[in-house]
Amino acid sequence: MKIRFSEQDERFRQEVAQWMAAHLQGEFEALRFRGGPGDEHMFPEARKAWERKLAEGGWTCVGWAPEHGGRGLSISQQVIFHEEYARAGGPGRMGHIGEGLAGPTIAAFGSDEQKRRFLPGIVQGTTFWCQGYSEPGAGSDLAAVKTRAAQDANGDWLINGQKVWTSLAHESDWCFVLARTEPGSVGHQGLSFLLVPMDQPGISVRPIEQMTGTSEFNEVFFDDARTEASNIVGQPGEGWKIAMALLGFERGVSTLGQQMQFQNELDEIIAIARTNGADRDPHLRQRLAEAWCGLRILRYNSLRMLSGPQDGTLRREATIYKLGWSSWHASLGKLAMDVLGPQAELLEAAPYQLNRLQSLYLFSRADTLYGGSNEIQRNIIAERALGMPREPRPRP
């Protein structure tokens, strides 16, 4: 595990920091520290323009291979980019699903034609993606997917079903959809990975309003939605293998950027504690120290996790990451409210919009559920990482 950076890496860090400082101003000044979790509904068009600005500077897809349009940066430099991006207050990435999930999956499993067709728009910051995995009865248990797809006489895929918790579906051009293409199949069998255009009559998107009052999540309904025969990644029935590889990419180098966003939140909480005197409460001081230590542990485990292959396979260390960060972040949200004290329950004036830490608290309640609940994460650790017997499951 590498926890120090070379002089060349540190020069690269300065390059990233200087570029961010030079461009996160003017028309993009309002985007600083905006558009992250719980705030993803803000400034969508301006953040799409920011994606194009990043592309102009060569700062999209920095870890992708040059043949796919990326910069082919080393793991160290990718870590530095994501950390400095978050440190500078870079806005939540509208292109993160394409860059971090769809693109690497297409590069690893897609055909040459699919790579030529889909990867350039991600690199250029002009094509945006969403993820069609979870369903009302198949959230943490992804193998219970019921959305189905069948080929018509022309070979095109017709998709019927419902996806839920689909982030930014209303702003996306394409969706990768895990669908059941083998009638009568159950579990991991008979699933396929389809690339589906969102702008068509067979797709309707309905926002889901959360307790924060925002609605970046959506339900997506497919009613004979169509995608070309060539838009299947891999072969029919290989969807589970590809879906699991994609989740491996999700635990990639951008996790270090996520942790820098957490650091920004912790820094804000510490600053408030120093201002309002909460830092003199020994119990709160202890919790602040524990939060600081916990974030360092997350960082070191991520660096250990990134020491392995970057091909979508998961080292055993990677299986603890979701459980670790979600539990830590939920605790941070509670800590923020306790540091704020009575101010945590007050809003300035109509229309009574939540401040950043209030949104953090409410949104972080969901961290231990989405992306696989903590209960599911513990099963994954036990069964896949530790080799323990599988939990008994009811017969289908």
XYZ file of C-alpha atoms in Angstrom:
396
model
C 0.000 0.000 0.000
C 1.420 3.368 -1.045
C 0.592 6.227 1.340
C 3.213 8.742 0.188
C 3.569 10.492 -3.159
C 6.651 11.224 -5.245
C 7.917 14.693 -6.113
C 6.469 14.219 -9.607
C 3.109 13.345 -8.080
C 3.208 16.466 -5.911
C 3.956 18.617 -8.963
C 0.918 17.058 -10.588
C -1.094 17.919 -7.461
C -0.148 21.570 -7.941
C -1.206 21.394 -11.600
C -4.647 20.103 -10.658
C -5.074 22.628 -7.844
C -4.052 25.537 -10.083
C -6.404 24.501 -12.882
C -9.309 24.160 -10.473
C -8.596 27.546 -8.897
C -8.422 29.179 -12.326
C -11.701 27.696 -13.608
C -13.985 27.414 -10.560
C -14.819 31.096 -10.825
C -16.928 33.361 -12.980
C -19.820 31.389 -14.419
C -18.797 28.342 -12.361
C -18.225 30.097 -9.005
C -21.723 29.223 -7.792
C -21.014 25.515 -8.312
C -18.295 25.265 -5.669
C -19.184 22.600 -3.101
C -22.610 22.100 -4.718
C -24.286 19.160 -6.419
C -23.065 16.434 -4.069
C -25.196 13.807 -2.290
C -28.422 15.389 -1.094
C -27.795 18.373 -3.376
C -27.698 16.664 -6.763
C -30.786 18.498 -7.972
C -28.965 21.827 -8.010
C -27.632 23.565 -11.155
C -27.930 20.597 -13.563
C -27.370 22.616 -16.732
C -24.443 24.549 -15.287
C -22.904 21.291 -14.071
C -23.278 19.805 -17.551
C -21.434 22.854 -18.890
C -18.780 22.214 -16.235
C -18.377 18.659 -17.585
C -17.589 20.140 -20.998
C -15.111 22.539 -19.380
C -13.417 19.619 -17.646
C -13.236 17.816 -20.973
C -11.589 20.826 -22.610
C -8.912 20.717 -19.932
C -8.403 16.968 -20.264
C -9.851 16.268 -16.804
C -12.555 13.739 -17.653
C -11.862 10.006 -17.609
C -8.321 10.642 -16.378
C -7.745 6.977 -15.526
C -9.071 5.544 -18.767
C -6.605 4.112 -21.247
C -5.558 6.514 -24.038
C -7.102 4.249 -26.675
C -10.464 4.906 -25.016
C -9.932 8.668 -24.882
C -8.519 8.908 -21.363
C -5.226 10.178 -20.023
C -4.010 6.861 -18.651
C -2.919 8.427 -15.367
C -1.287 6.274 -12.723
C -3.288 5.251 -9.682
C -1.335 7.804 -7.615
C -2.208 10.630 -9.969
C -5.834 9.583 -10.189
C -6.020 9.676 -6.395
C -4.470 13.145 -6.429
C -6.903 14.407 -9.063
C -9.986 13.241 -7.174
C -8.675 14.577 -3.871
C -7.787 17.990 -5.273
C -11.058 18.189 -7.167
C -12.987 17.735 -3.941
C -10.637 19.953 -1.935
C -11.227 22.822 -4.386
C -14.994 22.414 -4.079
C -15.499 20.861 -7.495
C -19.254 20.294 -7.992
C -20.921 16.902 -7.996
C -20.155 15.293 -11.322
C -23.092 14.977 -13.718
C -20.970 12.510 -15.665
C -19.888 10.273 -12.819
C -22.178 7.342 -13.729
C -20.854 7.364 -17.288
C -17.234 7.920 -16.363
C -17.090 5.662 -13.330
C -19.504 2.867 -14.230
C -20.879 2.693 -17.777
C -17.638 3.639 -19.534
C -15.281 1.204 -17.772
C -17.837 -1.580 -18.211
C -18.215 -0.912 -21.945
C -14.425 -0.693 -22.274
C -14.013 -4.057 -20.518
C -16.917 -6.039 -21.997
C -18.317 -4.082 -24.939
C -17.753 -4.667 -28.629
C -15.408 -2.476 -30.650
C -18.440 -0.809 -32.220
C -19.917 -0.069 -28.774
C -16.643 1.476 -27.631
C -16.505 3.704 -30.708
C -20.123 4.705 -30.289
C -20.443 5.322 -26.555
C -17.074 6.198 -25.034
C -16.354 9.513 -26.846
C -19.519 11.208 -25.537
C -18.538 10.339 -21.969
C -15.016 11.678 -22.451
C -16.325 14.879 -24.071
C -18.842 15.502 -21.288
C -21.774 15.545 -23.687
C -23.535 12.229 -22.953
C -24.963 11.402 -19.533
C -25.903 8.038 -18.058
C -28.037 6.588 -15.287
C -28.136 3.132 -13.712
C -31.078 0.743 -14.092
C -30.417 -1.829 -11.376
C -32.702 -1.525 -8.325
C -36.388 -2.398 -8.481
C -39.194 -2.199 -5.895
C -38.617 -5.871 -5.039
C -34.946 -6.042 -5.978
C -32.920 -3.395 -4.215
C -30.199 -4.942 -2.110
C -31.158 -8.352 -3.551
C -30.241 -7.559 -7.139
C -30.699 -11.158 -8.264
C -34.468 -10.717 -7.799
C -34.705 -8.431 -10.862
C -38.032 -8.818 -12.671
C -37.700 -6.264 -15.480
C -37.773 -8.328 -18.648
C -36.627 -7.885 -22.216
C -37.409 -9.880 -25.339
C -36.361 -9.527 -28.950
C -38.873 -8.635 -31.638
C -38.856 -9.824 -35.246
C -36.105 -7.327 -36.108
C -33.921 -8.435 -33.221
C -34.405 -5.243 -31.215
C -34.933 -5.587 -27.479
C -38.311 -4.578 -26.026
C -38.081 -3.838 -22.307
C -40.899 -3.914 -19.765
C -40.682 -3.297 -16.049
C -39.761 -0.739 -13.427
C -36.543 0.561 -11.924
C -36.337 2.690 -8.796
C -33.866 5.004 -7.008
C -32.462 5.933 -10.401
C -30.249 8.958 -9.762
C -30.578 11.785 -12.308
C -32.631 9.677 -14.716
C -34.464 12.868 -15.720
C -31.145 14.400 -16.839
C -29.718 11.332 -18.573
C -29.384 10.375 -22.234
C -28.784 6.652 -21.689
C -29.443 4.026 -19.032
C -27.715 0.685 -18.569
C -30.421 -1.787 -17.613
C -30.134 -5.185 -15.991
C -33.068 -7.173 -17.377
C -34.243 -10.768 -17.447
C -34.018 -12.015 -21.032
C -34.580 -15.725 -20.436
C -38.229 -16.501 -19.616
C -38.626 -18.505 -16.415
C -35.095 -17.859 -15.216
C -34.429 -16.990 -11.587
C -31.585 -15.581 -9.544
C -28.324 -14.880 -11.333
C -29.320 -16.816 -14.440
C -30.942 -15.400 -17.568
C -29.985 -11.739 -17.020
C -28.587 -9.414 -19.673
C -26.922 -5.991 -19.636
C -28.614 -3.567 -22.058
C -27.800 0.009 -23.092
C -31.077 1.882 -23.493
C -31.766 5.399 -24.875
C -33.849 7.433 -22.434
C -35.482 9.788 -24.942
C -38.256 7.575 -26.311
C -42.016 7.103 -25.832
C -41.666 3.792 -23.967
C -39.909 5.340 -20.981
C -41.470 7.506 -18.272
C -39.552 9.036 -15.379
C -41.256 10.007 -12.125
C -39.408 11.891 -9.369
C -39.297 10.543 -5.817
C -39.418 13.377 -3.292
C -37.288 12.726 -0.228
C -37.442 14.117 3.302
C -34.908 16.747 2.232
C -37.504 18.072 -0.230
C -35.312 17.171 -3.192
C -35.962 14.592 -5.888
C -32.792 13.588 -7.706
C -33.952 9.972 -7.390
C -36.591 8.650 -9.759
C -38.784 5.748 -10.669
C -38.324 4.705 -14.289
C -41.041 2.740 -16.083
C -40.366 0.751 -19.255
C -43.370 0.009 -21.462
C -42.092 -1.729 -24.591
C -39.075 0.573 -24.461
C -36.820 -0.259 -27.363
C -33.107 -0.595 -27.844
C -31.202 -1.931 -30.833
C -30.046 -5.538 -30.966
C -26.456 -4.301 -30.929
C -26.913 -2.543 -27.585
C -26.436 -5.629 -25.459
C -23.083 -5.757 -23.667
C -21.639 -9.251 -23.805
C -23.907 -12.164 -24.606
C -27.494 -12.811 -23.469
C -27.373 -14.367 -20.016
C -24.048 -12.740 -19.048
C -25.701 -9.809 -17.293
C -24.903 -10.912 -13.751
C -21.178 -11.260 -14.457
C -21.076 -7.817 -16.071
C -23.223 -6.232 -13.356
C -20.865 -7.504 -10.657
C -17.813 -6.224 -12.526
C -19.483 -2.813 -12.744
C -19.920 -2.766 -8.969
C -16.191 -3.422 -8.740
C -15.512 -0.310 -10.808
C -17.804 1.588 -8.435
C -15.313 0.916 -5.647
C -12.492 2.408 -7.699
C -10.220 5.370 -7.278
C -13.011 7.965 -7.100
C -13.647 6.718 -3.552
C -10.729 8.925 -2.474
C -12.568 11.934 -3.877
C -15.636 10.921 -1.910
C -13.529 10.885 1.230
C -12.217 14.383 0.530
C -15.849 15.529 0.332
C -16.331 13.892 3.730
C -13.263 15.804 4.947
C -14.827 19.059 3.783
C -17.942 18.231 5.806
C -15.915 17.301 8.883
C -13.873 20.501 8.597
C -17.093 22.525 8.532
C -18.401 20.747 11.624
C -15.113 21.322 13.481
C -15.150 25.017 12.547
C -18.681 25.378 13.919
C -17.691 23.556 17.119
C -14.851 26.021 17.649
C -17.170 28.970 17.003
C -20.128 27.994 19.176
C -18.130 26.383 21.976
C -19.185 22.797 21.307
C -15.503 21.871 21.212
C -15.389 22.417 24.991
C -17.826 19.555 25.552
C -15.579 16.520 26.278
C -18.076 14.068 24.790
C -18.336 16.019 21.529
C -14.541 16.436 21.410
C -14.202 12.675 21.683
C -16.697 12.122 18.863
C -14.926 14.660 16.648
C -11.648 12.842 17.266
C -13.268 9.498 16.469
C -14.670 10.920 13.225
C -11.211 12.164 12.241
C -9.638 8.784 13.001
C -12.407 6.911 11.193
C -11.892 8.938 8.045
C -8.165 8.149 8.089
C -8.962 4.450 8.402
C -11.251 4.700 5.371
C -8.436 6.351 3.413
C -5.841 3.735 4.288
C -8.169 0.884 3.469
C -9.001 2.505 0.122
C -5.306 2.816 -0.716
C -4.856 -0.841 0.176
C -7.882 -1.727 -1.950
C -6.469 0.234 -4.906
C -3.176 -1.636 -4.710
C -4.879 -4.510 -6.538
C -6.051 -4.881 -10.152
C -8.334 -2.187 -11.599
C -10.371 -4.533 -13.802
C -13.596 -4.651 -11.818
C -12.587 -7.621 -9.690
C -12.981 -7.070 -5.955
C -10.208 -7.779 -3.483
C -11.445 -8.943 -0.111
C -10.557 -5.548 1.353
C -12.992 -3.893 -1.056
C -15.986 -5.742 0.385
C -15.847 -3.735 3.631
C -15.782 -0.310 1.982
C -19.523 0.338 1.559
C -20.288 -0.807 5.111
C -17.439 1.307 6.447
C -18.143 4.616 4.743
C -21.931 4.476 5.066
C -21.807 3.816 8.802
C -19.173 6.520 9.297
C -21.106 9.083 7.259
C -24.396 8.410 9.031
C -22.605 8.976 12.336
C -21.131 12.207 10.978
C -24.612 13.484 10.150
C -25.730 12.879 13.723
C -22.550 14.531 15.023
C -23.247 17.600 12.882
C -26.676 18.040 14.477
C -25.293 17.627 17.988
C -22.551 20.184 17.349
C -25.096 22.648 15.965
C -27.238 22.178 19.053
C -30.596 24.017 18.973
C -29.637 25.622 15.654
C -29.941 22.184 14.058
C -33.735 22.450 14.298
C -34.095 25.997 13.037
C -34.398 27.446 9.542
C -33.850 31.118 8.796
C -36.990 32.075 6.857
C -39.404 30.996 4.162
C -39.108 29.010 1.945
C -37.232 27.249 4.765
C -34.520 25.609 2.754
C -32.219 23.262 4.639
C -28.632 24.306 5.193
C -25.781 22.007 4.172
C -25.426 20.195 7.462
C -29.154 19.680 7.888
C -29.250 18.152 4.398
C -26.218 16.044 5.293
C -27.977 14.662 8.350
C -31.206 13.790 6.558
C -29.579 12.404 3.414
C -27.014 10.333 5.327
C -29.907 8.398 6.894
C -30.118 6.637 3.522
C -26.408 5.830 3.245
C -26.758 2.526 5.062
C -29.579 1.437 2.716
C -28.865 2.388 -0.888
C -26.200 0.566 -2.866
C -26.838 -2.517 -0.734
C -28.046 -2.238 2.860
C -25.645 -2.790 5.754
C -27.267 -6.164 6.399
C -26.542 -7.234 2.817
C -23.001 -5.841 3.065
C -22.322 -8.007 6.115
C -23.531 -11.056 4.217
C -21.190 -10.187 1.341
C -18.247 -9.854 3.730
C -19.076 -13.130 5.439
C -19.771 -15.197 2.333
C -17.480 -13.753 -0.351
C -14.566 -12.416 1.671
C -14.429 -14.816 4.619
C -15.773 -17.934 2.886
C -18.446 -18.599 5.479
C -21.560 -20.678 4.653
C -24.232 -18.871 2.705
C -27.210 -17.553 4.595
C -30.220 -19.888 4.151
C -32.524 -18.506 1.473
C -36.126 -19.464 0.768
C -36.748 -21.580 -2.293
C -38.115 -19.617 -5.296
